[in-house]
One Martini backbone bead per residue (centre of mass of N, CA, C, O) as a GRO file, in nm:
protein
  534
    1MET     BB    1 -20.171  11.739   2.453
    2PRO     BB    2 -19.991  11.516   2.311
    3ALA     BB    3 -19.664  11.384   2.299
    4TYR     BB    4 -19.394  11.328   2.060
    5ARG     BB    5 -19.167  11.067   1.915
    6LEU     BB    6 -18.892  10.999   1.712
    7VAL     BB    7 -18.748  10.666   1.658
    8ALA     BB    8 -18.490  10.499   1.559
    9THR     BB    9 -18.437  10.166   1.448
   10GLU     BB   10 -18.150  10.279   1.346
   11GLY     BB   11 -17.982  10.395   1.595
   12THR     BB   12 -17.988  10.730   1.791
   13GLN     BB   13 -18.222  10.879   1.683
   14SER     BB   14 -18.424  11.167   1.795
   15PHE     BB   15 -18.758  11.335   1.775
   16ASP     BB   16 -18.943  11.595   1.862
   17LEU     BB   17 -19.303  11.674   1.854
   18PRO     BB   18 -19.464  11.949   1.850
   19ALA     BB   19 -19.750  12.072   1.945
   20GLY     BB   20 -19.921  12.215   1.666
   21ARG     BB   21 -19.664  12.163   1.477
   22SER     BB   22 -19.495  12.189   1.181
   23VAL     BB   23 -19.269  11.953   1.025
   24VAL     BB   24 -18.975  11.906   0.830
   25VAL     BB   25 -18.861  11.640   0.629
   26GLY     BB   26 -18.507  11.622   0.526
   27ARG     BB   27 -18.195  11.687   0.357
   28GLY     BB   28 -18.207  11.969   0.415
   29VAL     BB   29 -18.093  12.229   0.623
   30THR     BB   30 -18.397  12.360   0.646
   31SER     BB   31 -18.488  12.137   0.802
   32ASP     BB   32 -18.615  12.032   1.099
   33ILE     BB   33 -18.551  11.729   0.992
   34ALA     BB   34 -18.232  11.616   0.931
   35LEU     BB   35 -18.162  11.366   0.669
   36TYR     BB   36 -17.863  11.195   0.558
   37ASP     BB   37 -18.005  11.043   0.278
   38PRO     BB   38 -18.040  10.934  -0.054
   39THR     BB   39 -18.365  10.853  -0.011
   40ILE     BB   40 -18.397  11.156   0.060
   41SER     BB   41 -18.546  11.439   0.026
   42ARG     BB   42 -18.519  11.769   0.077
   43ARG     BB   43 -18.850  11.757   0.079
   44HIS     BB   44 -19.040  11.500   0.206
   45ALA     BB   45 -19.205  11.575   0.486
   46GLU     BB   46 -19.501  11.632   0.696
   47LEU     BB   47 -19.549  11.701   1.050
   48THR     BB   48 -19.849  11.681   1.274
   49ALA     BB   49 -19.928  11.738   1.601
   50GLY     BB   50 -20.217  11.605   1.763
   51PRO     BB   51 -20.484  11.480   1.946
   52ASP     BB   52 -20.501  11.207   1.732
   53GLY     BB   53 -20.200  11.256   1.637
   54VAL     BB   54 -19.996  11.216   1.337
   55GLN     BB   55 -19.965  11.395   1.062
   56VAL     BB   56 -19.908  11.290   0.720
   57ARG     BB   57 -19.711  11.457   0.451
   58ASP     BB   58 -19.626  11.429   0.139
   59LEU     BB   59 -19.375  11.622  -0.075
   60GLY     BB   60 -19.296  11.459  -0.339
   61SER     BB   61 -19.124  11.222  -0.311
   62SER     BB   62 -18.932  10.979  -0.461
   63ASN     BB   63 -18.952  10.727  -0.219
   64GLY     BB   64 -19.144  10.793  -0.004
   65THR     BB   65 -19.412  10.741   0.242
   66CYS     BB   66 -19.439  10.510   0.522
   67VAL     BB   67 -19.710  10.347   0.699
   68ASN     BB   68 -19.682  10.042   0.797
   69GLY     BB   69 -19.579   9.983   0.479
   70ALA     BB   70 -19.761  10.219   0.359
   71ARG     BB   71 -19.813  10.428   0.113
   72VAL     BB   72 -19.839  10.791   0.148
   73ALA     BB   73 -19.978  11.116   0.130
   74ILE     BB   74 -20.200  11.086   0.364
   75GLY     BB   75 -20.180  11.053   0.728
   76LEU     BB   76 -20.210  10.858   1.043
   77MET     BB   77 -20.049  10.845   1.356
   78GLN     BB   78 -19.965  10.617   1.609
   79PRO     BB   79 -19.860  10.472   1.862
   80ASP     BB   80 -19.613  10.237   1.733
   81ASP     BB   81 -19.579  10.337   1.472
   82SER     BB   82 -19.445  10.328   1.148
   83ILE     BB   83 -19.187  10.517   0.961
   84ALA     BB   84 -19.084  10.589   0.615
   85PHE     BB   85 -18.804  10.760   0.469
   86GLY     BB   86 -18.757  10.573   0.250
   87LYS     BB   87 -18.503  10.390   0.432
   88VAL     BB   88 -18.592  10.554   0.686
   89ARG     BB   89 -18.672  10.445   1.017
   90PHE     BB   90 -18.953  10.489   1.242
   91GLN     BB   91 -19.093  10.545   1.570
   92LEU     BB   92 -19.381  10.615   1.752
   93GLU     BB   93 -19.396  10.815   2.046
   94GLN     BB   94 -19.541  10.859   2.358
   95LEU     BB   95 -19.503  11.069   2.596
   96ALA     BB   96 -19.451  11.022   2.925
   97GLU     BB   97 -19.463  11.011   3.235
   98PRO     BB   98 -19.309  11.042   3.508
   99GLY     BB   99 -19.129  10.727   3.565
  100TYR     BB  100 -19.100  10.608   3.295
  101ASP     BB  101 -18.971  10.301   3.160
  102ARG     BB  102 -18.849  10.270   2.843
  103ARG     BB  103 -18.673  10.002   2.853
  104ARG     BB  104 -18.939   9.824   2.978
  105SER     BB  105 -19.131   9.950   2.735
  106SER     BB  106 -19.211   9.787   2.461
  107GLY     BB  107 -19.286   9.783   2.153
  108GLY     BB  108 -19.554   9.555   2.091
  109LEU     BB  109 -19.653   9.503   2.394
  110THR     BB  110 -19.796   9.297   2.635
  111PRO     BB  111 -19.806   9.227   2.971
  112HIS     BB  112 -19.855   8.903   2.933
  113GLY     BB  113 -19.758   8.550   3.011
  114THR     BB  114 -19.727   8.198   2.941
  115ILE     BB  115 -19.481   7.943   3.047
  116VAL     BB  116 -19.393   7.587   2.964
  117ARG     BB  117 -19.137   7.640   2.776
  118GLN     BB  118 -18.766   7.628   2.753
  119LEU     BB  119 -18.473   7.762   2.574
  120HIS     BB  120 -18.143   7.788   2.574
  121VAL     BB  121 -17.958   8.038   2.395
  122ARG     BB  122 -17.656   8.020   2.171
  123GLY     BB  123 -17.627   8.141   1.871
  124GLY     BB  124 -17.863   7.925   1.770
  125ILE     BB  125 -17.823   7.698   1.988
  126VAL     BB  126 -17.940   7.381   2.090
  127PRO     BB  127 -17.981   7.218   2.367
  128VAL     BB  128 -18.063   6.935   2.539
  129GLU     BB  129 -18.190   7.087   2.751
  130ILE     BB  130 -18.540   7.084   2.882
  131THR     BB  131 -18.784   7.290   2.998
  132MET     BB  132 -19.074   7.150   3.164
  133SER     BB  133 -19.438   7.192   3.127
  134GLY     BB  134 -19.699   7.025   3.066
  135PRO     BB  135 -19.819   6.935   2.778
  136VAL     BB  136 -19.801   6.738   2.488
  137ALA     BB  137 -19.769   6.797   2.153
  138VAL     BB  138 -19.784   6.725   1.817
  139GLY     BB  139 -19.761   6.964   1.611
  140GLN     BB  140 -19.665   7.210   1.315
  141LEU     BB  141 -19.485   7.059   1.131
  142ARG     BB  142 -19.398   7.025   0.774
  143LEU     BB  143 -19.252   6.710   0.707
  144GLY     BB  144 -19.308   6.429   0.728
  145GLY     BB  145 -19.287   6.109   0.775
  146PRO     BB  146 -19.291   5.798   0.960
  147ASN     BB  147 -19.011   5.879   1.101
  148ASP     BB  148 -18.751   6.021   1.271
  149ALA     BB  149 -18.532   6.002   1.052
  150GLN     BB  150 -18.692   6.146   0.824
  151ARG     BB  151 -18.748   6.405   0.981
  152ALA     BB  152 -18.454   6.485   1.026
  153THR     BB  153 -18.381   6.508   0.728
  154ARG     BB  154 -18.592   6.722   0.658
  155LYS     BB  155 -18.488   6.942   0.849
  156LEU     BB  156 -18.205   6.973   0.723
  157THR     BB  157 -18.305   7.046   0.443
  158LEU     BB  158 -18.463   7.299   0.520
  159LEU     BB  159 -18.227   7.458   0.648
  160LEU     BB  160 -18.058   7.469   0.389
  161GLU     BB  161 -18.268   7.616   0.213
  162ILE     BB  162 -18.293   7.863   0.395
  163SER     BB  163 -17.999   7.955   0.389
  164GLN     BB  164 -17.992   8.004   0.080
  165LYS     BB  165 -18.229   8.213   0.071
  166LEU     BB  166 -18.095   8.429   0.287
  167SER     BB  167 -17.788   8.488   0.200
  168GLY     BB  168 -17.861   8.693  -0.067
  169GLU     BB  169 -18.007   8.903   0.134
  170PHE     BB  170 -17.973   9.274   0.210
  171ASP     BB  171 -18.260   9.357   0.234
  172LEU     BB  172 -18.439   9.388   0.513
  173ASP     BB  173 -18.736   9.383   0.421
  174ARG     BB  174 -18.714   9.135   0.236
  175LEU     BB  175 -18.603   8.942   0.446
  176LEU     BB  176 -18.841   8.950   0.645
  177GLY     BB  177 -19.049   8.854   0.438
  178THR     BB  178 -18.916   8.576   0.392
  179VAL     BB  179 -18.935   8.471   0.680
  180VAL     BB  180 -19.241   8.471   0.691
  181ASP     BB  181 -19.298   8.291   0.449
  182VAL     BB  182 -19.141   8.042   0.554
  183THR     BB  183 -19.302   7.998   0.811
  184PHE     BB  184 -19.568   7.926   0.664
  185GLU     BB  185 -19.451   7.679   0.506
  186ILE     BB  186 -19.340   7.503   0.777
  187MET     BB  187 -19.591   7.621   0.949
  188ASN     BB  188 -19.894   7.592   1.149
  189VAL     BB  189 -19.979   7.923   1.145
  190ASP     BB  190 -20.140   8.244   1.192
  191ARG     BB  191 -19.885   8.414   1.306
  192VAL     BB  192 -19.625   8.668   1.230
  193SER     BB  193 -19.347   8.820   1.418
  194ILE     BB  194 -19.110   9.102   1.409
  195LEU     BB  195 -18.857   9.214   1.635
  196LEU     BB  196 -18.632   9.480   1.691
  197LEU     BB  197 -18.341   9.590   1.845
  198ASN     BB  198 -18.268   9.886   2.012
  199GLU     BB  199 -17.961   9.941   2.148
  200ALA     BB  200 -17.993  10.240   2.254
  201THR     BB  201 -18.293  10.183   2.413
  202GLY     BB  202 -18.405   9.871   2.449
  203GLU     BB  203 -18.609   9.833   2.219
  204LEU     BB  204 -18.888   9.684   2.070
  205VAL     BB  205 -18.937   9.687   1.718
  206PRO     BB  206 -19.165   9.684   1.489
  207ARG     BB  207 -19.147   9.537   1.145
  208ILE     BB  208 -19.333   9.264   1.119
  209SER     BB  209 -19.675   9.151   1.023
  210ARG     BB  210 -19.861   8.834   0.973
  211SER     BB  211 -20.124   8.668   0.835
  212ARG     BB  212 -20.268   8.411   0.667
  213LEU     BB  213 -20.485   8.633   0.541
  214GLY     BB  214 -20.289   8.914   0.509
  215ASP     BB  215 -20.259   9.066   0.761
  216THR     BB  216 -20.046   9.371   0.852
  217GLN     BB  217 -20.128   9.429   1.125
  218PHE     BB  218 -20.003   9.483   1.424
  219LYS     BB  219 -19.939   9.243   1.672
  220HIS     BB  220 -19.917   9.185   1.989
  221VAL     BB  221 -19.671   9.097   2.222
  222PRO     BB  222 -19.617   8.942   2.493
  223LYS     BB  223 -19.423   9.078   2.735
  224SER     BB  224 -19.324   8.840   2.913
  225ILE     BB  225 -19.204   8.689   2.675
  226ALA     BB  226 -19.021   8.900   2.534
  227GLN     BB  227 -18.846   8.979   2.781
  228LYS     BB  228 -18.735   8.696   2.837
  229VAL     BB  229 -18.601   8.645   2.565
  230VAL     BB  230 -18.399   8.888   2.587
  231ASP     BB  231 -18.278   8.867   2.881
  232GLU     BB  232 -18.232   8.523   2.877
  233ARG     BB  233 -18.197   8.376   2.607
  234VAL     BB  234 -18.491   8.248   2.525
  235ALA     BB  235 -18.706   8.000   2.429
  236VAL     BB  236 -19.069   7.993   2.398
  237LEU     BB  237 -19.368   7.823   2.529
  238SER     BB  238 -19.727   7.864   2.490
  239HIS     BB  239 -20.035   7.780   2.659
  240ASP     BB  240 -20.340   7.890   2.676
  241ALA     BB  241 -20.368   8.215   2.721
  242ALA     BB  242 -20.681   8.259   2.779
  243ALA     BB  243 -20.664   8.083   3.066
  244ASP     BB  244 -20.481   8.293   3.182
  245THR     BB  245 -20.474   8.544   3.419
  246ARG     BB  246 -20.236   8.715   3.266
  247PHE     BB  247 -20.450   8.735   2.991
  248GLN     BB  248 -20.685   8.976   3.060
  249GLY     BB  249 -20.639   9.159   2.846
  250GLN     BB  250 -20.783   9.314   2.582
  251SER     BB  251 -20.586   9.230   2.350
  252ILE     BB  252 -20.602   8.924   2.398
  253ALA     BB  253 -20.905   8.891   2.358
  254LEU     BB  254 -20.910   9.004   2.067
  255GLN     BB  255 -20.680   8.792   1.954
  256SER     BB  256 -20.701   8.493   2.060
  257VAL     BB  257 -20.474   8.362   2.218
  258ARG     BB  258 -20.338   8.028   2.266
  259SER     BB  259 -20.065   7.971   2.100
  260ALA     BB  260 -19.700   8.013   2.156
  261MET     BB  261 -19.388   8.136   2.002
  262CYS     BB  262 -19.042   8.231   2.101
  263SER     BB  263 -18.738   8.374   1.950
  264PRO     BB  264 -18.430   8.460   1.941
  265LEU     BB  265 -18.212   8.680   1.757
  266MET     BB  266 -17.898   8.506   1.710
  267ALA     BB  267 -17.583   8.525   1.558
  268GLU     BB  268 -17.382   8.584   1.811
  269GLY     BB  269 -17.348   8.491   2.097
  270ASP     BB  270 -17.538   8.735   2.310
  271ARG     BB  271 -17.663   8.882   2.069
  272VAL     BB  272 -17.960   9.062   2.032
  273LEU     BB  273 -18.178   9.154   1.756
  274GLY     BB  274 -18.446   8.991   1.847
  275LEU     BB  275 -18.769   8.851   1.739
  276LEU     BB  276 -18.967   8.545   1.696
  277TYR     BB  277 -19.324   8.521   1.636
  278VAL     BB  278 -19.579   8.272   1.711
  279ASP     BB  279 -19.930   8.175   1.646
  280ASN     BB  280 -20.247   8.042   1.778
  281LEU     BB  281 -20.606   8.107   1.771
  282THR     BB  282 -20.757   7.798   1.812
  283SER     BB  283 -20.520   7.613   1.948
  284ALA     BB  284 -20.442   7.436   2.207
  285ASN     BB  285 -20.157   7.265   2.243
  286SER     BB  286 -19.999   7.290   1.939
  287PHE     BB  287 -19.705   7.281   2.046
  288SER     BB  288 -19.385   7.146   2.030
  289ASP     BB  289 -19.061   7.074   2.098
  290GLU     BB  290 -18.986   7.050   1.801
  291ASP     BB  291 -19.084   7.328   1.720
  292LEU     BB  292 -18.896   7.491   1.906
  293GLN     BB  293 -18.629   7.388   1.797
  294PHE     BB  294 -18.674   7.476   1.505
  295LEU     BB  295 -18.715   7.779   1.560
  296VAL     BB  296 -18.429   7.829   1.663
  297ALA     BB  297 -18.276   7.746   1.409
  298PHE     BB  298 -18.423   7.941   1.220
  299SER     BB  299 -18.348   8.201   1.379
  300GLY     BB  300 -18.044   8.177   1.334
  301LEU     BB  301 -18.057   8.219   1.026
  302ALA     BB  302 -18.206   8.489   1.031
  303ALA     BB  303 -17.992   8.643   1.199
  304VAL     BB  304 -17.766   8.628   0.993
  305GLY     BB  305 -17.916   8.791   0.778
  306ILE     BB  306 -17.960   9.044   0.949
  307ARG     BB  307 -17.668   9.103   1.013
  308ASN     BB  308 -17.575   9.135   0.717
  309SER     BB  309 -17.767   9.368   0.654
  310LEU     BB  310 -17.660   9.564   0.870
  311TYR     BB  311 -17.371   9.565   0.763
  312ALA     BB  312 -17.437   9.676   0.484
  313VAL     BB  313 -17.549   9.944   0.585
  314GLN     BB  314 -17.293  10.032   0.734
  315LEU     BB  315 -17.100  10.025   0.489
  316GLN     BB  316 -17.259  10.227   0.321
  317ARG     BB  317 -17.231  10.464   0.518
  318GLU     BB  318 -16.923  10.470   0.526
  319ALA     BB  319 -16.890  10.524   0.223
  320MET     BB  320 -17.038  10.794   0.227
  321VAL     BB  321 -16.839  10.938   0.410
  322ARG     BB  322 -16.584  10.893   0.230
  323SER     BB  323 -16.745  11.040  -0.029
  324ASN     BB  324 -16.803  11.340   0.030
  325PHE     BB  325 -16.580  11.482  -0.132
  326GLU     BB  326 -16.659  11.358  -0.405
  327ARG     BB  327 -16.941  11.490  -0.420
  328TYR     BB  328 -16.824  11.779  -0.458
  329PHE     BB  329 -16.641  11.640  -0.699
  330ALA     BB  330 -16.804  11.521  -0.924
  331PRO     BB  331 -16.945  11.217  -0.906
  332ASN     BB  332 -17.019  11.153  -1.206
  333VAL     BB  333 -16.733  11.175  -1.307
  334ALA     BB  334 -16.606  10.955  -1.135
  335ALA     BB  335 -16.792  10.726  -1.233
  336GLU     BB  336 -16.711  10.741  -1.534
  337ILE     BB  337 -16.410  10.683  -1.500
  338VAL     BB  338 -16.437  10.404  -1.361
  339GLN     BB  339 -16.608  10.276  -1.615
  340GLN     BB  340 -16.374  10.280  -1.778
  341ASN     BB  341 -16.177  10.061  -1.961
  342GLU     BB  342 -15.963  10.270  -1.971
  343ALA     BB  343 -15.733  10.464  -1.888
  344VAL     BB  344 -15.660  10.754  -1.771
  345LYS     BB  345 -15.654  11.049  -1.979
  346LEU     BB  346 -15.572  11.284  -2.165
  347GLY     BB  347 -15.823  11.507  -2.251
  348GLY     BB  348 -16.096  11.597  -2.494
  349GLU     BB  349 -16.382  11.819  -2.574
  350ARG     BB  350 -16.600  11.984  -2.771
  351ARG     BB  351 -16.895  12.147  -2.624
  352PRO     BB  352 -17.201  12.220  -2.522
  353LEU     BB  353 -17.250  12.462  -2.252
  354THR     BB  354 -17.347  12.520  -1.910
  355ILE     BB  355 -17.273  12.804  -1.702
  356LEU     BB  356 -17.234  12.844  -1.339
  357PHE     BB  357 -17.232  13.125  -1.114
  358SER     BB  358 -17.173  13.181  -0.759
  359ASP     BB  359 -17.199  13.460  -0.512
  360ILE     BB  360 -17.118  13.621  -0.226
  361ARG     BB  361 -17.218  13.912  -0.091
  362GLY     BB  362 -16.999  14.060   0.122
  363PHE     BB  363 -16.797  13.846   0.250
  364THR     BB  364 -16.559  14.002   0.366
  365THR     BB  365 -16.721  14.167   0.572
  366LEU     BB  366 -16.852  13.926   0.713
  367SER     BB  367 -16.583  13.779   0.807
  368GLU     BB  368 -16.484  14.019   0.998
  369SER     BB  369 -16.753  13.971   1.206
  370MET     BB  370 -16.655  13.664   1.231
  371PRO     BB  371 -16.570  13.377   1.331
  372PRO     BB  372 -16.414  13.124   1.172
  373GLU     BB  373 -16.604  12.887   1.268
  374GLU     BB  374 -16.868  13.029   1.174
  375ILE     BB  375 -16.797  13.055   0.880
  376ALA     BB  376 -16.765  12.752   0.830
  377ARG     BB  377 -17.058  12.676   0.900
  378LEU     BB  378 -17.197  12.855   0.695
  379LEU     BB  379 -17.062  12.733   0.440
  380THR     BB  380 -17.152  12.445   0.482
  381ASP     BB  381 -17.456  12.496   0.467
  382TYR     BB  382 -17.455  12.640   0.195
  383PHE     BB  383 -17.311  12.430   0.015
  384SER     BB  384 -17.496  12.191   0.071
  385GLU     BB  385 -17.748  12.318  -0.058
  386MET     BB  386 -17.632  12.389  -0.341
  387VAL     BB  387 -17.534  12.107  -0.425
  388GLU     BB  388 -17.807  11.965  -0.415
  389ILE     BB  389 -17.933  12.136  -0.638
  390VAL     BB  390 -17.745  12.066  -0.866
  391PHE     BB  391 -17.800  11.758  -0.859
  392GLU     BB  392 -18.116  11.768  -0.891
  393HIS     BB  393 -18.051  11.922  -1.189
  394GLY     BB  394 -17.804  11.759  -1.333
  395GLY     BB  395 -17.535  11.862  -1.231
  396THR     BB  396 -17.192  11.981  -1.217
  397LEU     BB  397 -16.937  12.009  -0.993
  398ASP     BB  398 -16.645  12.177  -1.033
  399LYS     BB  399 -16.611  12.421  -0.805
  400PHE     BB  400 -16.448  12.601  -0.552
  401ILE     BB  401 -16.423  12.974  -0.498
  402GLY     BB  402 -16.432  13.012  -0.208
  403ASP     BB  403 -16.763  13.147  -0.211
  404ALA     BB  404 -16.776  13.007  -0.483
  405ILE     BB  405 -16.960  12.860  -0.765
  406MET     BB  406 -16.908  12.591  -1.007
  407ALA     BB  407 -17.125  12.495  -1.273
  408LEU     BB  408 -17.247  12.225  -1.497
  409TRP     BB  409 -17.389  12.157  -1.828
  410GLY     BB  410 -17.307  11.877  -2.066
  411ALA     BB  411 -17.087  11.749  -1.859
  412PRO     BB  412 -17.036  11.436  -1.956
  413ILE     BB  413 -17.354  11.459  -1.951
  414ALA     BB  414 -17.615  11.504  -2.175
  415HIS     BB  415 -17.902  11.723  -2.220
  416GLU     BB  416 -18.157  11.875  -2.383
  417ASP     BB  417 -18.232  12.057  -2.097
  418ASP     BB  418 -17.986  12.205  -1.960
  419PRO     BB  419 -18.068  12.507  -1.944
  420ASP     BB  420 -18.327  12.453  -1.773
  421ARG     BB  421 -18.182  12.327  -1.536
  422ALA     BB  422 -18.005  12.570  -1.463
  423LEU     BB  423 -18.236  12.767  -1.410
  424GLY     BB  424 -18.372  12.602  -1.186
  425ALA     BB  425 -18.126  12.613  -0.997
  426ALA     BB  426 -18.104  12.920  -0.962
  427ILE     BB  427 -18.384  12.965  -0.839
  428ALA     BB  428 -18.346  12.763  -0.603
  429MET     BB  429 -18.104  12.909  -0.474
  430GLN     BB  430 -18.248  13.172  -0.399
  431ARG     BB  431 -18.466  13.039  -0.222
  432ALA     BB  432 -18.272  12.898  -0.024
  433VAL     BB  433 -18.147  13.153   0.092
  434ALA     BB  434 -18.408  13.260   0.219
  435GLN     BB  435 -18.442  13.012   0.408
  436LEU     BB  436 -18.175  13.039   0.555
  437ASN     BB  437 -18.221  13.322   0.672
  438ALA     BB  438 -18.469  13.245   0.840
  439LYS     BB  439 -18.319  13.033   1.011
  440TRP     BB  440 -18.078  13.215   1.112
  441ALA     BB  441 -18.240  13.437   1.266
  442GLU     BB  442 -18.293  13.251   1.522
  443THR     BB  443 -17.951  13.252   1.581
  444GLY     BB  444 -17.812  13.538   1.469
  445ARG     BB  445 -17.752  13.527   1.183
  446PRO     BB  446 -17.651  13.664   0.909
  447PRO     BB  447 -17.736  13.759   0.613
  448ILE     BB  448 -17.749  13.659   0.268
  449GLY     BB  449 -17.623  13.708  -0.074
  450ILE     BB  450 -17.666  13.623  -0.426
  451GLY     BB  451 -17.496  13.593  -0.731
  452ILE     BB  452 -17.588  13.508  -1.079
  453GLY     BB  453 -17.427  13.338  -1.360
  454ILE     BB  454 -17.517  13.264  -1.711
  455ASN     BB  455 -17.396  13.044  -1.978
  456PHE     BB  456 -17.376  12.969  -2.341
  457GLY     BB  457 -17.156  12.724  -2.505
  458GLU     BB  458 -16.859  12.652  -2.638
  459ALA     BB  459 -16.632  12.399  -2.493
  460PHE     BB  460 -16.383  12.260  -2.308
  461ALA     BB  461 -16.389  11.906  -2.204
  462GLY     BB  462 -16.176  11.764  -1.945
  463ASN     BB  463 -15.861  11.644  -1.876
  464ILE     BB  464 -15.644  11.820  -1.655
  465GLY     BB  465 -15.286  11.774  -1.654
  466SER     BB  466 -15.142  11.496  -1.516
  467HIS     BB  467 -15.068  11.169  -1.440
  468ARG     BB  468 -15.082  11.238  -1.125
  469ARG     BB  469 -15.297  11.486  -1.193
  470LEU     BB  470 -15.645  11.514  -1.239
  471GLU     BB  471 -15.887  11.748  -1.395
  472TYR     BB  472 -16.217  11.811  -1.436
  473THR     BB  473 -16.292  12.053  -1.692
  474VAL     BB  474 -16.343  12.392  -1.820
  475ILE     BB  475 -16.280  12.575  -2.136
  476GLY     BB  476 -16.363  12.922  -2.210
  477ASP     BB  477 -16.549  13.197  -2.289
  478VAL     BB  478 -16.811  13.104  -2.146
  479VAL     BB  479 -16.682  13.108  -1.865
  480ASN     BB  480 -16.595  13.404  -1.841
  481THR     BB  481 -16.877  13.527  -1.884
  482ALA     BB  482 -17.016  13.396  -1.641
  483ALA     BB  483 -16.831  13.526  -1.427
  484ARG     BB  484 -16.904  13.822  -1.500
  485LEU     BB  485 -17.206  13.805  -1.448
  486CYS     BB  486 -17.177  13.737  -1.150
  487LYS     BB  487 -17.021  13.994  -1.062
  488ASP     BB  488 -17.273  14.194  -1.158
  489ALA     BB  489 -17.458  14.065  -0.967
  490GLU     BB  490 -17.687  14.097  -0.748
  491ALA     BB  491 -17.853  14.039  -0.483
  492GLY     BB  492 -18.089  13.805  -0.612
  493GLU     BB  493 -17.952  13.780  -0.894
  494ILE     BB  494 -17.999  13.686  -1.255
  495LEU     BB  495 -17.758  13.653  -1.507
  496VAL     BB  496 -17.765  13.644  -1.874
  497GLY     BB  497 -17.706  13.539  -2.177
  498SER     BB  498 -17.828  13.531  -2.498
  499ALA     BB  499 -17.764  13.231  -2.559
  500PHE     BB  500 -17.918  13.121  -2.316
  501ARG     BB  501 -18.195  13.242  -2.370
  502ALA     BB  502 -18.229  13.093  -2.649
  503ALA     BB  503 -18.211  12.792  -2.506
  504VAL     BB  504 -18.466  12.856  -2.362
  505ARG     BB  505 -18.799  12.800  -2.355
  506HIS     BB  506 -18.871  13.043  -2.140
  507GLN     BB  507 -18.836  13.374  -2.238
  508GLU     BB  508 -19.042  13.527  -2.037
  509LEU     BB  509 -18.836  13.523  -1.779
  510PHE     BB  510 -18.716  13.783  -1.916
  511GLU     BB  511 -18.512  14.085  -1.890
  512PRO     BB  512 -18.357  14.352  -1.967
  513ALA     BB  513 -18.024  14.463  -1.947
  514VAL     BB  514 -17.737  14.582  -1.933
  515GLU     BB  515 -17.473  14.627  -2.099
  516MET     BB  516 -17.149  14.452  -2.147
  517SER     BB  517 -16.809  14.503  -2.103
  518LEU     BB  518 -16.532  14.318  -2.235
  519ARG     BB  519 -16.237  14.194  -2.229
  520GLY     BB  520 -16.153  14.147  -2.577
  521LYS     BB  521 -16.420  14.296  -2.669
  522SER     BB  522 -16.567  14.501  -2.907
  523ALA     BB  523 -16.848  14.418  -2.802
  524ALA     BB  524 -17.119  14.424  -2.638
  525VAL     BB  525 -17.300  14.243  -2.403
  526GLU     BB  526 -17.594  14.082  -2.381
  527VAL     BB  527 -17.826  14.125  -2.108
  528TRP     BB  528 -18.015  13.917  -1.877
  529ARG     BB  529 -18.298  13.906  -1.654
  530VAL     BB  530 -18.449  13.751  -1.410
  531ARG     BB  531 -18.747  13.774  -1.306
  532PRO     BB  532 -18.875  13.840  -0.993
  533ASP     BB  533 -19.173  13.690  -1.079
  534ARG     BB  534 -19.103  13.379  -1.150
   0.00000   0.00000   0.00000
């Protein structure tokens, strides 16, 4: 059975897919392939490598799973196919026999090509010298104009219009789509393909391909042409590929390639971002030197747009890293404060809130038997999973208290079903702990258990502190009661107050528990337990 690997088209990540075994891709730490990107769901997709390829099954993700640009619920991938989980894109590789040079066998390439003209390119600039051989063609540029002066003016006008069109687009997929559309507008070609270079692996990764008839299945680019374009930084023109002995491969015969041009995508210096390839399936000797020169200039503008898009993605990821701590400390609260028109000030308001506390049972004993660094890793994995669940259910993370978590619903943004959201989060947290324990058992980590307490009632919510340091938090009896419920809950148990039970839609999910006496309260508090068979 063949073995496969997922290779990221941006970055250095790669993941082997074991034959015959299903793996889950997602943002949660329990995923087999954990990808920390906001467009990926906690359990995003499932991949199963089999004898006929890799089966893809979307697990109800928010942003979808796409194979070769098409969103799928269930699909099958073959080698060199691309797959996107949200905005994170990979290419499928079939692992080769020993001795295979992966850096010299790029995805989307066929073995041979014939080159009759070439231009040395430096940062998208075309030199005067042109290396030529073979016949001169009429050309496929749609310029119009009866003389060279008018054609030159039209070319400059087109390039200015293209620059303006590409400069404001930072989404890479939309940008590449625009480049393809513009290519069809300005040149009489049958197909356009763009491959981008994975700098970590040296591979050319197919990103988009389209025919004039609308076919989006990727068509292979002749390897000898593509490799020369990348290695030597040259734009090349090929005539009558079907007649050349080096084009006798089956894929070339099936594709009926006659004339082709290819230019490196170079934004600055000698850095190659990828290549832009166009071909004509019916006419030999169809491209002229003018076509090749224009393609290089156009590719330079496209490369600037691609570079800016890649920079934008990089800056976004860096901002995400910088904001990691803010995400733990109520990111929606921070966002609301930033959006306020007036300066942050002391004060708040009373409002109905749902408060949730969770706490690891026996954590002191557990920490005494483990090295500090292992405890830190365990807590990081645990808190990461719990925080994601709170956010997925629309909650606000108030604070960490040792190994305990305090979360709330209803402030600063309230929803009609906040109690139901909190209950859903509590159930998901207990299930996630079971999944963590199963995963940790494989590495010898001891299992953990958590108790959860939830209460509902009116409390004060707002900014507490001084003008130098403010903290958004909640204060009130409802908070104290929730903390006490959590303290009394056993591992795997969820205890709630009667006010919370009354606020939840499905009250059949609860069973009575023992009454609880609290300090400062004359009467015992009625306590309910979430049924184990929920």
